[in-house]
Tab-separated table of C-alpha atoms in Angstrom:
chain	number	residue	atom	x	y	z
A	1	MET	CA	-39.140	-2.430	9.462
A	2	ALA	CA	-38.429	1.118	8.660
A	3	ASP	CA	-40.788	2.928	6.467
A	4	LEU	CA	-39.548	5.107	3.317
A	5	LEU	CA	-39.124	8.638	4.422
A	6	ASN	CA	-41.267	11.361	2.554
A	7	ALA	CA	-39.387	14.632	1.487
A	8	LYS	CA	-40.124	16.511	4.610
A	9	ASP	CA	-38.804	13.835	6.771
A	10	ILE	CA	-35.449	13.905	4.728
A	11	LYS	CA	-35.258	17.564	4.791
A	12	ASP	CA	-35.767	17.395	8.570
A	13	TRP	CA	-33.129	14.731	8.919
A	14	LEU	CA	-30.526	16.534	6.820
A	15	LYS	CA	-30.978	20.013	8.923
A	16	LYS	CA	-29.832	17.579	11.775
A	17	LEU	CA	-27.083	15.825	9.854
A	18	PRO	CA	-25.918	18.884	7.395
A	19	GLU	CA	-22.734	17.014	6.014
A	20	TRP	CA	-24.980	14.332	4.326
A	21	ASP	CA	-26.391	14.540	1.038
A	22	HIS	CA	-29.562	12.931	-0.366
A	23	ASP	CA	-29.543	11.649	-3.785
A	24	LYS	CA	-32.367	9.848	-5.162
A	25	LYS	CA	-32.759	6.530	-3.307
A	26	HIS	CA	-29.485	7.074	-0.802
A	27	ILE	CA	-27.784	9.214	1.430
A	28	GLU	CA	-23.964	9.621	1.306
A	29	ARG	CA	-21.029	11.517	2.887
A	30	THR	CA	-17.534	11.559	1.898
A	31	PHE	CA	-14.962	11.867	4.959
A	32	GLU	CA	-11.585	12.925	4.330
A	33	PHE	CA	-8.364	11.796	6.053
A	34	ASP	CA	-4.770	12.390	5.983
A	35	ASP	CA	-4.065	9.188	4.589
A	36	PHE	CA	-5.009	5.750	3.541
A	37	SER	CA	-4.334	4.138	7.030
A	38	GLN	CA	-6.385	6.439	8.669
A	39	GLY	CA	-9.470	6.069	6.157
A	40	ILE	CA	-9.080	2.077	7.148
A	41	GLU	CA	-9.199	2.818	10.571
A	42	PHE	CA	-12.334	4.881	10.132
A	43	VAL	CA	-13.973	2.159	7.888
A	44	ASN	CA	-13.447	-0.416	10.966
A	45	GLY	CA	-15.396	2.048	13.344
A	46	VAL	CA	-18.073	2.327	10.489
A	47	ALA	CA	-18.138	-1.434	10.187
A	48	GLU	CA	-18.747	-1.935	14.123
A	49	ILE	CA	-21.487	0.633	13.799
A	50	ALA	CA	-22.802	-1.516	10.827
A	51	GLU	CA	-22.813	-4.805	12.407
A	52	GLU	CA	-24.348	-3.317	15.781
A	53	ASP	CA	-27.352	-2.122	13.486
A	54	ASP	CA	-27.191	-4.919	11.002
A	55	HIS	CA	-27.370	-2.432	8.492
A	56	CYS	CA	-24.357	-1.964	5.997
A	57	PRO	CA	-23.589	0.887	4.099
A	58	ASP	CA	-21.570	0.972	0.783
A	59	ILE	CA	-18.145	2.145	1.060
A	60	ASP	CA	-15.658	3.370	-1.650
A	61	ILE	CA	-12.101	4.006	-0.311
A	62	ARG	CA	-9.860	6.488	-2.380
A	63	GLU	CA	-6.536	6.769	-0.362
A	64	GLY	CA	-7.727	8.893	2.372
A	65	LYS	CA	-11.174	9.714	1.146
A	66	VAL	CA	-13.956	7.263	2.263
A	67	ARG	CA	-17.485	7.680	0.718
A	68	ILE	CA	-20.022	6.263	2.712
A	69	MET	CA	-23.718	5.602	1.200
A	70	LEU	CA	-26.711	4.484	3.177
A	71	SER	CA	-29.924	3.088	1.520
A	72	THR	CA	-32.513	0.719	2.854
A	73	HIS	CA	-32.386	-1.812	-0.112
A	74	SER	CA	-35.485	-3.702	1.010
A	75	GLU	CA	-37.610	-0.666	0.773
A	76	GLY	CA	-36.012	0.811	-2.127
A	77	GLY	CA	-35.008	4.254	-0.795
A	78	VAL	CA	-34.230	6.174	2.500
A	79	THR	CA	-35.521	5.151	5.847
A	80	ASP	CA	-34.902	6.387	9.382
A	81	LEU	CA	-32.472	3.451	9.837
A	82	ASP	CA	-30.119	5.172	7.220
A	83	PHE	CA	-30.230	8.432	9.274
A	84	GLU	CA	-29.726	6.761	12.448
A	85	VAL	CA	-26.557	4.950	11.166
A	86	ALA	CA	-25.212	8.054	9.661
A	87	GLU	CA	-25.777	9.990	12.948
A	88	LYS	CA	-23.485	7.326	14.778
A	89	ILE	CA	-21.049	7.255	11.794
A	90	ASP	CA	-20.641	11.069	12.391
A	91	THR	CA	-19.790	10.584	15.904
A	92	LEU	CA	-16.578	8.690	14.725
A	93	VAL	CA	-15.104	12.004	13.402
A	94	GLU	CA	-16.608	14.446	15.936
B	1	MET	CA	10.069	3.741	-10.016
B	2	ALA	CA	8.192	1.207	-11.550
B	3	ASP	CA	7.680	1.602	-15.580
B	4	LEU	CA	4.522	1.273	-17.299
B	5	LEU	CA	3.945	-2.179	-18.763
B	6	ASN	CA	3.309	-2.737	-22.397
B	7	ALA	CA	0.656	-5.292	-23.695
B	8	LYS	CA	2.842	-8.356	-23.586
B	9	ASP	CA	4.266	-7.916	-19.992
B	10	ILE	CA	0.395	-7.327	-19.088
B	11	LYS	CA	-0.818	-10.326	-20.779
B	12	ASP	CA	2.140	-12.603	-19.070
B	13	TRP	CA	1.103	-11.158	-15.596
B	14	LEU	CA	-2.514	-12.075	-16.336
B	15	LYS	CA	-1.726	-15.599	-17.073
B	16	LYS	CA	0.004	-15.617	-13.569
B	17	LEU	CA	-2.905	-14.017	-11.953
B	18	PRO	CA	-5.934	-15.184	-13.895
B	19	GLU	CA	-8.597	-13.741	-11.646
B	20	TRP	CA	-7.646	-10.250	-12.407
B	21	ASP	CA	-8.975	-8.278	-15.223
B	22	HIS	CA	-7.169	-5.333	-17.129
B	23	ASP	CA	-9.158	-2.405	-17.910
B	24	LYS	CA	-7.647	0.499	-19.415
B	25	LYS	CA	-5.235	1.973	-16.752
B	26	HIS	CA	-5.783	-0.213	-14.162
B	27	ILE	CA	-6.338	-3.925	-12.988
B	28	GLU	CA	-9.025	-4.965	-10.760
B	29	ARG	CA	-10.426	-8.084	-9.259
B	30	THR	CA	-13.771	-8.679	-7.116
B	31	PHE	CA	-13.768	-10.692	-3.892
B	32	GLU	CA	-16.812	-12.419	-2.714
B	33	PHE	CA	-17.636	-13.015	0.743
B	34	ASP	CA	-20.519	-14.566	2.776
B	35	ASP	CA	-21.272	-11.435	4.643
B	36	PHE	CA	-20.138	-7.770	5.302
B	37	SER	CA	-18.073	-8.728	8.143
B	38	GLN	CA	-15.993	-11.178	6.021
B	39	GLY	CA	-15.489	-8.470	3.582
B	40	ILE	CA	-14.121	-5.960	6.169
B	41	GLU	CA	-11.439	-8.561	7.680
B	42	PHE	CA	-10.378	-9.029	3.988
B	43	VAL	CA	-10.085	-5.367	3.602
B	44	ASN	CA	-7.814	-5.256	6.721
B	45	GLY	CA	-5.395	-7.852	5.199
B	46	VAL	CA	-5.477	-5.709	1.880
B	47	ALA	CA	-4.555	-2.591	3.881
B	48	GLU	CA	-1.531	-4.179	5.724
B	49	ILE	CA	-0.201	-5.319	2.406
B	50	ALA	CA	-0.844	-1.869	0.969
B	51	GLU	CA	0.800	-0.083	3.797
B	52	GLU	CA	3.737	-2.296	3.607
B	53	ASP	CA	4.090	-1.916	-0.044
B	54	ASP	CA	3.287	1.922	0.189
B	55	HIS	CA	0.967	1.420	-2.921
B	56	CYS	CA	-2.745	1.793	-2.031
B	57	PRO	CA	-5.783	0.199	-3.775
B	58	ASP	CA	-8.959	1.769	-4.678
B	59	ILE	CA	-11.577	-0.316	-2.759
B	60	ASP	CA	-15.330	-0.545	-3.088
B	61	ILE	CA	-17.323	-2.501	-0.538
B	62	ARG	CA	-20.680	-3.576	-1.199
B	63	GLU	CA	-22.027	-5.998	1.268
B	64	GLY	CA	-19.990	-9.141	1.071
B	65	LYS	CA	-18.646	-8.155	-2.259
B	66	VAL	CA	-15.093	-6.111	-2.282
B	67	ARG	CA	-13.826	-4.857	-5.412
B	68	ILE	CA	-10.083	-3.905	-5.605
B	69	MET	CA	-8.538	-1.750	-8.160
B	70	LEU	CA	-4.878	-0.984	-8.652
B	71	SER	CA	-3.109	1.660	-10.794
B	72	THR	CA	0.047	3.457	-10.544
B	73	HIS	CA	-1.254	6.719	-10.614
B	74	SER	CA	2.315	8.594	-10.901
B	75	GLU	CA	2.900	6.633	-14.059
B	76	GLY	CA	-0.726	6.980	-15.548
B	77	GLY	CA	-1.126	3.289	-15.817
B	78	VAL	CA	-0.179	-0.431	-14.748
B	79	THR	CA	3.332	-1.283	-13.617
B	80	ASP	CA	4.813	-4.246	-12.052
B	81	LEU	CA	3.950	-2.705	-8.493
B	82	ASP	CA	0.266	-3.220	-9.194
B	83	PHE	CA	0.765	-6.907	-10.202
B	84	GLU	CA	3.294	-7.435	-7.122
B	85	VAL	CA	0.437	-6.140	-4.710
B	86	ALA	CA	-2.313	-7.947	-6.571
B	87	GLU	CA	-0.288	-11.291	-6.325
B	88	LYS	CA	0.026	-10.720	-2.330
B	89	ILE	CA	-3.718	-9.960	-2.053
B	90	ASP	CA	-4.415	-13.333	-3.717
B	91	THR	CA	-2.693	-15.057	-1.010
B	92	LEU	CA	-5.167	-13.848	1.452
B	93	VAL	CA	-7.911	-15.732	-0.254
B	94	GLU	CA	-6.058	-18.980	-1.100
């Protein structure tokens, strides 16, 4: 099991993944695409990563905008696992 | 263009599609699946319908739960188009 991160750990991770925001008990990033279809294609990439790591983000789709939220619910907050999945998700749009 | 529906039209449609709720300017239904992967599979079916009809719902994914919200933004509310897409989405889980 991954442990809850302290403020310093989170700060260090956010330096590495500057596009992500930390908000209370989760981290999130909104990805923007030209249209709905491209957003759905991205969501499928996210799903593949989530299934491999057995760690599912919350996902909100609004036309071409896809908001990804990660939290380790069993721990009640953010762990390394969330940032590891976030880092992999970032590679989909690099 | 589809016209905004009045209260009676909406009531008639909801009789036909009883699983959907009408809330102010949209209609919505939450679909529940055994796991995240099944939810994603369903989202891909929804996307196919949305692309065919060129009418994209808002979609929220929470593990195996998928919430679909339909509104005709150009009209500022619910039109026949929303219910027609909702009816097709229902066939995915029949």
